Short mmCIF file of C-alpha atoms in Angstrom, two decimals:
data_model
loop_
_atom_site.label_atom_id
_atom_site.label_comp_id
_atom_site.label_asym_id
_atom_site.label_seq_id
_atom_site.Cartn_x
_atom_site.Cartn_y
_atom_site.Cartn_z
CA GLY P 1 -5.76 -11.58 12.56
CA ASN P 2 -5.72 -7.92 11.67
CA SER P 3 -7.71 -6.89 8.61
CA VAL P 4 -9.66 -4.07 7.02
CA THR P 5 -12.88 -4.14 5.04
CA GLN P 6 -13.47 -1.28 2.68
CA MET P 7 -16.58 -0.15 0.86
CA GLU P 8 -16.63 -1.46 -2.67
CA GLY P 9 -16.83 0.88 -5.59
CA PRO P 10 -16.85 2.30 -8.02
CA VAL P 11 -18.29 5.55 -6.76
CA THR P 12 -19.30 8.28 -9.20
CA LEU P 13 -20.13 11.74 -7.94
CA SER P 14 -20.78 15.20 -9.25
CA GLU P 15 -18.44 18.03 -8.35
CA GLU P 16 -19.19 19.58 -4.93
CA ALA P 17 -20.98 16.44 -3.73
CA PHE P 18 -20.28 14.85 -0.34
CA LEU P 19 -18.08 11.77 -0.34
CA THR P 20 -17.97 8.98 2.23
CA ILE P 21 -15.94 5.80 1.89
CA ASN P 22 -16.53 3.28 4.66
CA CYS P 23 -13.71 1.35 6.27
CA THR P 24 -13.97 -1.04 9.20
CA TYR P 25 -11.18 -2.99 10.83
CA THR P 26 -10.50 -6.03 12.95
CA ALA P 27 -7.46 -5.84 15.15
CA THR P 28 -5.92 -6.70 18.46
CA GLY P 29 -4.62 -3.75 20.37
CA TYR P 30 -4.71 -0.25 18.97
CA PRO P 31 -3.11 -0.14 15.55
CA SER P 32 -2.54 3.00 13.53
CA LEU P 33 -4.94 3.54 10.65
CA PHE P 34 -4.23 5.17 7.31
CA TRP P 35 -5.86 6.28 4.11
CA TYR P 36 -3.75 6.17 0.97
CA VAL P 37 -4.70 7.62 -2.42
CA GLN P 38 -3.57 6.55 -5.87
CA TYR P 39 -4.12 9.08 -8.63
CA PRO P 40 -4.21 7.83 -12.23
CA GLY P 41 -0.76 6.80 -13.37
CA GLU P 42 0.86 7.47 -10.01
CA GLY P 43 1.96 5.50 -6.95
CA LEU P 44 0.17 5.30 -3.61
CA GLN P 45 0.44 8.43 -1.49
CA LEU P 46 -0.32 8.82 2.17
CA LEU P 47 -3.48 10.92 2.50
CA LEU P 48 -4.03 10.95 6.26
CA LYS P 49 -3.54 8.89 9.38
CA ALA P 50 -4.69 8.42 12.97
CA THR P 51 -2.73 6.68 15.68
CA LYS P 52 -5.21 6.26 18.53
CA ALA P 53 -8.91 6.19 19.34
CA ASP P 54 -10.80 9.44 18.67
CA ASP P 55 -7.91 10.88 16.67
CA LYS P 56 -8.99 12.71 13.53
CA GLY P 57 -6.71 12.70 10.53
CA SER P 58 -7.17 15.39 7.92
CA ASN P 59 -5.56 16.50 4.67
CA LYS P 60 -6.66 18.18 1.43
CA GLY P 61 -10.19 18.59 2.79
CA PHE P 62 -10.49 14.89 3.64
CA GLU P 63 -11.13 13.71 7.19
CA ALA P 64 -11.33 10.39 9.00
CA THR P 65 -11.90 9.69 12.68
CA TYR P 66 -10.56 6.60 14.47
CA ARG P 67 -13.66 5.11 16.13
CA LYS P 68 -12.83 2.31 18.52
CA GLU P 69 -16.44 1.67 19.52
CA THR P 70 -17.47 0.97 15.93
CA THR P 71 -14.02 -0.18 14.74
CA SER P 72 -14.26 2.22 11.85
CA PHE P 73 -12.17 4.81 10.02
CA HIS P 74 -14.50 6.23 7.39
CA LEU P 75 -13.13 8.77 4.92
CA GLU P 76 -15.18 11.90 4.23
CA LYS P 77 -14.95 15.04 2.14
CA GLY P 78 -17.61 17.70 2.10
CA SER P 79 -17.19 18.98 -1.44
CA VAL P 80 -15.28 16.90 -3.97
CA GLN P 81 -13.49 18.18 -7.03
CA VAL P 82 -12.68 16.53 -10.34
CA SER P 83 -9.08 16.33 -9.16
CA ASP P 84 -10.16 13.99 -6.32
CA SER P 85 -10.81 11.23 -8.87
CA ALA P 86 -8.56 8.40 -7.71
CA VAL P 87 -8.46 5.04 -5.96
CA TYR P 88 -8.58 5.24 -2.16
CA PHE P 89 -7.16 2.55 0.13
CA CYS P 90 -7.78 2.10 3.82
CA ALA P 91 -4.86 0.49 5.67
CA LEU P 92 -4.24 -0.94 9.11
CA GLU P 93 -0.62 -0.11 9.88
CA GLU P 94 1.50 -1.34 7.03
CA LEU P 95 0.39 -4.92 6.90
CA SER P 96 -3.25 -4.89 5.82
CA PHE P 97 -4.85 -2.88 3.03
CA GLY P 98 -8.41 -2.70 1.80
CA ALA P 99 -9.24 -3.59 -1.78
CA GLY P 100 -9.52 0.05 -2.80
CA THR P 101 -12.45 2.23 -3.82
CA THR P 102 -12.41 3.93 -7.20
CA VAL P 103 -13.90 7.41 -7.07
CA THR P 104 -14.79 9.35 -10.19
CA VAL P 105 -15.90 12.96 -9.89
CA ARG P 106 -17.71 14.47 -12.86
CA ALA P 107 -17.71 18.17 -13.64
CA GLY X 1 16.80 10.37 -3.61
CA ALA X 2 13.59 12.35 -3.35
CA GLY X 3 11.32 9.34 -3.59
CA VAL X 4 11.24 5.57 -3.73
CA SER X 5 12.47 4.38 -7.08
CA GLN X 6 11.62 0.99 -8.55
CA SER X 7 12.99 -0.64 -11.65
CA PRO X 8 12.11 -1.81 -14.15
CA ARG X 9 8.68 -0.20 -14.48
CA TYR X 10 7.50 -3.04 -16.67
CA LYS X 11 8.78 -6.59 -17.01
CA VAL X 12 7.53 -9.34 -19.28
CA ALA X 13 8.84 -12.77 -18.41
CA LYS X 14 8.31 -16.14 -19.99
CA ARG X 15 6.94 -18.76 -17.63
CA GLY X 16 9.82 -20.43 -15.86
CA GLN X 17 12.16 -17.45 -16.18
CA ASP X 18 13.79 -15.86 -13.13
CA VAL X 19 13.26 -12.14 -12.53
CA ALA X 20 14.79 -9.54 -10.22
CA LEU X 21 13.00 -6.38 -9.19
CA ARG X 22 14.88 -3.49 -7.66
CA CYS X 23 13.86 -0.93 -5.06
CA ASP X 24 15.81 2.19 -4.12
CA PRO X 25 14.24 3.57 -0.94
CA ILE X 26 14.54 7.12 0.33
CA SER X 27 18.01 7.65 1.73
CA GLY X 28 18.13 7.02 5.47
CA HIS X 29 14.84 5.16 5.65
CA VAL X 30 15.06 2.29 8.08
CA SER X 31 12.01 0.28 7.06
CA LEU X 32 11.38 -1.27 3.68
CA PHE X 33 8.34 -3.26 2.63
CA TRP X 34 7.49 -5.26 -0.47
CA TYR X 35 3.91 -5.77 -1.57
CA GLN X 36 2.13 -7.61 -4.36
CA GLN X 37 -0.88 -5.88 -5.88
CA ALA X 38 -3.18 -7.81 -8.15
CA LEU X 39 -5.43 -5.95 -10.57
CA GLY X 40 -8.31 -4.28 -8.74
CA GLN X 41 -7.00 -5.25 -5.31
CA GLY X 42 -5.12 -3.59 -2.51
CA PRO X 43 -1.46 -4.25 -1.80
CA GLU X 44 -0.73 -7.59 -0.13
CA PHE X 45 2.21 -7.66 2.26
CA LEU X 46 5.14 -9.81 1.20
CA THR X 47 8.10 -9.00 3.41
CA TYR X 48 9.64 -6.40 5.74
CA PHE X 49 13.20 -5.23 6.31
CA GLN X 50 14.53 -3.13 9.14
CA ASN X 51 17.85 -1.93 7.79
CA GLU X 52 19.50 -5.09 6.42
CA ALA X 53 17.56 -7.50 8.60
CA GLN X 54 14.57 -9.28 7.10
CA LEU X 55 12.29 -9.36 10.12
CA ASP X 56 9.14 -10.69 8.52
CA LYS X 57 8.75 -12.76 5.39
CA SER X 58 5.44 -14.33 6.26
CA GLY X 59 3.73 -12.90 3.18
CA LEU X 60 6.01 -14.47 0.59
CA PRO X 61 3.70 -16.86 -1.30
CA SER X 62 6.22 -19.59 -1.97
CA ASP X 63 9.89 -20.47 -1.73
CA ARG X 64 10.28 -19.16 -5.28
CA PHE X 65 10.17 -15.66 -3.81
CA PHE X 66 13.28 -14.26 -2.19
CA ALA X 67 14.17 -10.75 -1.04
CA GLU X 68 17.34 -9.17 0.20
CA ARG X 69 18.66 -5.82 1.38
CA PRO X 70 22.33 -6.56 2.05
CA GLU X 71 23.53 -3.06 2.93
CA GLY X 72 20.36 -1.71 4.43
CA SER X 73 19.49 0.47 1.45
CA VAL X 74 18.70 -0.99 -1.99
CA SER X 75 16.52 -4.08 -1.97
CA THR X 76 15.93 -6.75 -4.57
CA LEU X 77 12.92 -9.04 -4.86
CA LYS X 78 13.71 -12.15 -6.83
CA ILE X 79 11.17 -14.54 -8.24
CA GLN X 80 12.43 -17.86 -9.51
CA ARG X 81 10.70 -19.99 -12.13
CA THR X 82 7.93 -17.44 -12.64
CA GLN X 83 4.36 -18.65 -13.01
CA GLN X 84 1.36 -16.90 -14.53
CA GLU X 85 -0.13 -16.32 -11.11
CA ASP X 86 2.90 -14.17 -10.28
CA SER X 87 1.65 -11.52 -12.72
CA ALA X 88 0.95 -8.42 -10.62
CA VAL X 89 2.33 -5.03 -9.69
CA TYR X 90 5.10 -5.30 -7.11
CA LEU X 91 5.31 -2.29 -4.82
CA CYS X 92 8.08 -1.17 -2.56
CA ALA X 93 7.58 1.26 0.32
CA SER X 94 9.96 2.80 2.84
CA SER X 95 9.69 4.71 6.08
CA ILE X 96 12.04 6.59 8.35
CA GLY X 97 10.76 4.70 11.39
CA THR X 98 10.37 1.06 12.25
CA GLN X 99 7.31 -1.12 11.72
CA GLY X 100 4.22 0.24 13.40
CA ASN X 101 5.74 3.69 13.80
CA ALA X 102 2.69 5.49 12.38
CA TYR X 103 4.78 7.78 10.18
CA GLY X 104 3.24 6.26 7.11
CA TYR X 105 5.12 4.94 4.15
CA THR X 106 6.33 6.35 0.86
CA PHE X 107 5.56 4.06 -2.04
CA GLY X 108 7.36 3.60 -5.29
CA SER X 109 5.48 3.50 -8.59
CA GLY X 110 5.82 -0.25 -8.76
CA THR X 111 7.00 -2.84 -11.24
CA ARG X 112 4.30 -4.41 -13.38
CA LEU X 113 5.27 -8.04 -13.98
CA THR X 114 3.52 -9.97 -16.71
CA VAL X 115 4.29 -13.67 -17.04
CA VAL X 116 3.45 -15.13 -20.42
#
């Protein structure tokens, strides 16, 4: 069945460091892929999405590219800020979520 | 409303008690999902509504779990004879499109259920 596997955390970074969170998927067909973010004390929010192979989703400086050949949708940000501290979830459509990666950015 | 509203935010239930969790989706949203999120895990799909029709309930863990959305707006997740393993955060999400529409979903803040 459809599933996602997400890099385990926690991840601790210094401000302005480069962030990558790996996400790979198993699916039949070509599902849409999403990254959601959960800031402390808040609900999940859609961060970005991609609906087909080679699509790049981007938002708030984060990017992820839908790679069919490697079945991946890795999340990247070139220069993180303290305000990016949150839990990040990779999702395959609305039915399968990764376990979440906790990111802490230190000033 | 402006967002997805869930109530109560917190619920403590004695084992064996019945509970009802409410979700108010964004007005006009067709799709509504319920998820169960255990501590340190991602959301696990429970059930899906398209308007008032429950099209998928394959994620409900047992027949103690029941969900309804009678008028295609507000939804209620009911858990009968709660057990300790039911302790989790229950999330509701809604979307303007149907399942697989790629719009993404707006989540509520969840109801944290603790069964003692």
